[in-house]
Each structure stands twice: as structure tokens, then as C-alpha cells.
Amino acid sequence: TGSDIAVNSFLWRASLDTLSFMPLNQVDPFGGVILSDWHTTPESPNERYKLNVYILTKSLRSDGVKVSVFKQARNASNEWADVSVNRETATQIENSILTRARQMRINYQSQFE
């Protein structure tokens, strides 16, 4: 799409859209890395999440994005402690990114038909 970034622009923009509700700590379009800061919702103030998204290719492919999810919960001492996260959570986020990227590509292509 004429983008100057080193990764697939649809995957990149879809990842930013998908993570738009979280504060971002590091964003590197040339390396394809998006690292969020910790995010807590009002509904669950004793839990927080952090996401790392890696765009791995210049092609829009299902293996072109990798998400790592980190979770912490407050322990009895009111300190944050790591909690395991089901791998399915990362897969669901990857699928959301891929779906959004495909929608963006279709919208882009329809402009030229």
C-alpha cells in the first residue's frame, strides 16, 4: 500500500486498532513491535493485563502476527503477582487482529474497483 513501515501495513494498523483501549508503552513500526503498558478495568481492579504484539511478516498471513498476554492479580499482601494465562486468550487476540486486517485490505481494494 506504499507504506514506509517494514511490516504488513494491514496487520500493523489492525494491531493498533485492536489494542487501542490499552495504554501503549512502545511502538516500533520498523521492527513490528507493539508493547502495551499494564491495563486494569474498573470491573476488575485487582487484575491487570499487558500485551506484546509482534508483526512477523510483510505478508497478510495467519502466521504473520504473534501475541503474548501477561496477567497479574493482587495477592493477599496487596502486591501484584503473575498469574498464568490460557494460550487461547492470545489466539483470540491474534484472530481479532487478522480479521480486522482482512477487513482493512478488502476496504482498501474496493477503493480501486
PDB file of C-alpha atoms in Angstrom:
ATOM      1  CA  THR A   1       0.000   0.000   0.000  1.00  0.00           C
ATOM      2  CA  GLY A   2       3.016   2.296  -0.381  1.00  0.00           C
ATOM      3  CA  SER A   3       3.710   2.310   3.336  1.00  0.00           C
ATOM      4  CA  ASP A   4       7.180   3.050   4.675  1.00  0.00           C
ATOM      5  CA  ILE A   5       6.919   0.538   7.516  1.00  0.00           C
ATOM      6  CA  ALA A   6       8.861  -2.722   7.354  1.00  0.00           C
ATOM      7  CA  VAL A   7       5.898  -4.979   8.176  1.00  0.00           C
ATOM      8  CA  ASN A   8       2.479  -5.623   6.664  1.00  0.00           C
ATOM      9  CA  SER A   9       0.616  -2.327   6.981  1.00  0.00           C
ATOM     10  CA  PHE A  10      -2.780  -4.007   7.376  1.00  0.00           C
ATOM     11  CA  LEU A  11      -1.530  -6.171  10.241  1.00  0.00           C
ATOM     12  CA  TRP A  12       0.148  -3.143  11.779  1.00  0.00           C
ATOM     13  CA  ARG A  13      -2.911  -0.900  11.681  1.00  0.00           C
ATOM     14  CA  ALA A  14      -5.226  -3.732  12.758  1.00  0.00           C
ATOM     15  CA  SER A  15      -2.987  -4.398  15.754  1.00  0.00           C
ATOM     16  CA  LEU A  16      -3.077  -0.733  16.765  1.00  0.00           C
ATOM     17  CA  ASP A  17      -6.873  -0.707  16.359  1.00  0.00           C
ATOM     18  CA  THR A  18      -7.266  -3.873  18.412  1.00  0.00           C
ATOM     19  CA  LEU A  19      -5.062  -2.553  21.222  1.00  0.00           C
ATOM     20  CA  SER A  20      -6.495   0.975  21.123  1.00  0.00           C
ATOM     21  CA  PHE A  21      -8.158   0.526  24.542  1.00  0.00           C
ATOM     22  CA  MET A  22      -4.793  -0.108  26.232  1.00  0.00           C
ATOM     23  CA  PRO A  23      -2.005   2.343  27.020  1.00  0.00           C
ATOM     24  CA  LEU A  24       0.945   1.668  24.731  1.00  0.00           C
ATOM     25  CA  ASN A  25       4.462   1.596  26.112  1.00  0.00           C
ATOM     26  CA  GLN A  26       6.480   1.008  22.946  1.00  0.00           C
ATOM     27  CA  VAL A  27       5.504   1.194  19.283  1.00  0.00           C
ATOM     28  CA  ASP A  28       8.056   0.316  16.603  1.00  0.00           C
ATOM     29  CA  PRO A  29       6.639   0.122  13.050  1.00  0.00           C
ATOM     30  CA  PHE A  30      10.047  -0.734  11.590  1.00  0.00           C
ATOM     31  CA  GLY A  31      10.551  -3.729  13.876  1.00  0.00           C
ATOM     32  CA  GLY A  32       6.854  -4.638  14.001  1.00  0.00           C
ATOM     33  CA  VAL A  33       6.643  -4.447  17.797  1.00  0.00           C
ATOM     34  CA  ILE A  34       3.811  -3.089  19.931  1.00  0.00           C
ATOM     35  CA  LEU A  35       4.185  -3.348  23.701  1.00  0.00           C
ATOM     36  CA  SER A  36       1.350  -2.217  25.913  1.00  0.00           C
ATOM     37  CA  ASP A  37       1.579  -0.964  29.454  1.00  0.00           C
ATOM     38  CA  TRP A  38      -0.452  -2.614  32.211  1.00  0.00           C
ATOM     39  CA  HIS A  39      -4.205  -2.134  31.845  1.00  0.00           C
ATOM     40  CA  THR A  40      -6.813  -2.535  34.585  1.00  0.00           C
ATOM     41  CA  THR A  41     -10.551  -2.286  34.050  1.00  0.00           C
ATOM     42  CA  PRO A  42     -12.974  -0.742  36.553  1.00  0.00           C
ATOM     43  CA  GLU A  43     -14.823  -4.076  36.623  1.00  0.00           C
ATOM     44  CA  SER A  44     -11.722  -5.973  37.766  1.00  0.00           C
ATOM     45  CA  PRO A  45      -9.477  -3.585  39.719  1.00  0.00           C
ATOM     46  CA  ASN A  46      -7.483  -6.466  41.220  1.00  0.00           C
ATOM     47  CA  GLU A  47      -6.379  -7.814  37.838  1.00  0.00           C
ATOM     48  CA  ARG A  48      -4.272  -6.245  35.127  1.00  0.00           C
ATOM     49  CA  TYR A  49      -3.110  -7.268  31.671  1.00  0.00           C
ATOM     50  CA  LYS A  50      -0.244  -6.444  29.380  1.00  0.00           C
ATOM     51  CA  LEU A  51       0.080  -7.380  25.704  1.00  0.00           C
ATOM     52  CA  ASN A  52       3.058  -7.735  23.381  1.00  0.00           C
ATOM     53  CA  VAL A  53       2.279  -7.885  19.665  1.00  0.00           C
ATOM     54  CA  TYR A  54       4.856  -8.844  17.068  1.00  0.00           C
ATOM     55  CA  ILE A  55       4.237  -8.472  13.334  1.00  0.00           C
ATOM     56  CA  LEU A  56       6.432 -11.130  11.768  1.00  0.00           C
ATOM     57  CA  THR A  57       5.996 -10.662   8.027  1.00  0.00           C
ATOM     58  CA  LYS A  58       5.324  -8.245   5.214  1.00  0.00           C
ATOM     59  CA  SER A  59       2.515 -10.544   4.017  1.00  0.00           C
ATOM     60  CA  LEU A  60      -1.000 -10.720   5.381  1.00  0.00           C
ATOM     61  CA  ARG A  61      -0.858 -14.302   6.615  1.00  0.00           C
ATOM     62  CA  SER A  62      -2.275 -16.113   9.609  1.00  0.00           C
ATOM     63  CA  ASP A  63       1.224 -16.698  10.995  1.00  0.00           C
ATOM     64  CA  GLY A  64       2.168 -13.054  10.483  1.00  0.00           C
ATOM     65  CA  VAL A  65       1.211 -11.888  13.966  1.00  0.00           C
ATOM     66  CA  LYS A  66       2.154 -13.212  17.408  1.00  0.00           C
ATOM     67  CA  VAL A  67       0.586 -12.022  20.650  1.00  0.00           C
ATOM     68  CA  SER A  68       1.850 -12.615  24.176  1.00  0.00           C
ATOM     69  CA  VAL A  69      -0.526 -11.932  27.066  1.00  0.00           C
ATOM     70  CA  PHE A  70       0.587 -11.287  30.628  1.00  0.00           C
ATOM     71  CA  LYS A  71      -1.694 -11.134  33.629  1.00  0.00           C
ATOM     72  CA  GLN A  72      -1.186 -10.116  37.213  1.00  0.00           C
ATOM     73  CA  ALA A  73      -3.512 -10.190  40.210  1.00  0.00           C
ATOM     74  CA  ARG A  74      -3.226  -8.673  43.633  1.00  0.00           C
ATOM     75  CA  ASN A  75      -2.197 -11.210  46.266  1.00  0.00           C
ATOM     76  CA  ALA A  76      -3.024 -11.248  49.977  1.00  0.00           C
ATOM     77  CA  SER A  77      -0.270  -8.680  50.590  1.00  0.00           C
ATOM     78  CA  ASN A  78      -1.907  -6.355  48.040  1.00  0.00           C
ATOM     79  CA  GLU A  79       1.082  -6.766  45.703  1.00  0.00           C
ATOM     80  CA  TRP A  80       0.896  -7.656  42.029  1.00  0.00           C
ATOM     81  CA  ALA A  81       1.741 -11.288  41.307  1.00  0.00           C
ATOM     82  CA  ASP A  82       1.990 -13.060  37.942  1.00  0.00           C
ATOM     83  CA  VAL A  83      -0.920 -15.308  37.000  1.00  0.00           C
ATOM     84  CA  SER A  84      -0.933 -17.837  34.174  1.00  0.00           C
ATOM     85  CA  VAL A  85      -2.967 -17.003  31.097  1.00  0.00           C
ATOM     86  CA  ASN A  86      -4.710 -19.507  28.873  1.00  0.00           C
ATOM     87  CA  ARG A  87      -2.977 -19.654  25.449  1.00  0.00           C
ATOM     88  CA  GLU A  88      -6.434 -19.356  23.883  1.00  0.00           C
ATOM     89  CA  THR A  89      -6.558 -15.717  25.030  1.00  0.00           C
ATOM     90  CA  ALA A  90      -3.580 -14.804  22.835  1.00  0.00           C
ATOM     91  CA  THR A  91      -5.055 -16.816  19.947  1.00  0.00           C
ATOM     92  CA  GLN A  92      -8.334 -14.910  20.215  1.00  0.00           C
ATOM     93  CA  ILE A  93      -6.499 -11.586  20.076  1.00  0.00           C
ATOM     94  CA  GLU A  94      -4.435 -12.770  17.101  1.00  0.00           C
ATOM     95  CA  ASN A  95      -7.648 -13.795  15.345  1.00  0.00           C
ATOM     96  CA  SER A  96      -9.209 -10.390  16.070  1.00  0.00           C
ATOM     97  CA  ILE A  97      -6.175  -8.668  14.574  1.00  0.00           C
ATOM     98  CA  LEU A  98      -6.236 -10.916  11.499  1.00  0.00           C
ATOM     99  CA  THR A  99      -9.970 -10.360  10.978  1.00  0.00           C
ATOM    100  CA  ARG A 100      -9.546  -6.590  11.236  1.00  0.00           C
ATOM    101  CA  ALA A 101      -6.552  -6.681   8.858  1.00  0.00           C
ATOM    102  CA  ARG A 102      -8.553  -8.637   6.274  1.00  0.00           C
ATOM    103  CA  GLN A 103     -11.411  -6.128   6.549  1.00  0.00           C
ATOM    104  CA  MET A 104      -8.958  -3.273   6.021  1.00  0.00           C
ATOM    105  CA  ARG A 105      -7.465  -4.969   2.963  1.00  0.00           C
ATOM    106  CA  ILE A 106     -10.926  -5.565   1.459  1.00  0.00           C
ATOM    107  CA  ASN A 107     -11.883  -1.927   2.067  1.00  0.00           C
ATOM    108  CA  TYR A 108      -8.618  -0.768   0.520  1.00  0.00           C
ATOM    109  CA  GLN A 109      -9.039  -2.976  -2.564  1.00  0.00           C
ATOM    110  CA  SER A 110     -12.664  -1.918  -3.057  1.00  0.00           C
ATOM    111  CA  GLN A 111     -11.490   1.691  -3.488  1.00  0.00           C
ATOM    112  CA  PHE A 112      -9.847   0.683  -6.763  1.00  0.00           C
ATOM    113  CA  GLU A 113     -12.648  -1.379  -8.289  1.00  0.00           C
TER     114      GLU A 113
END
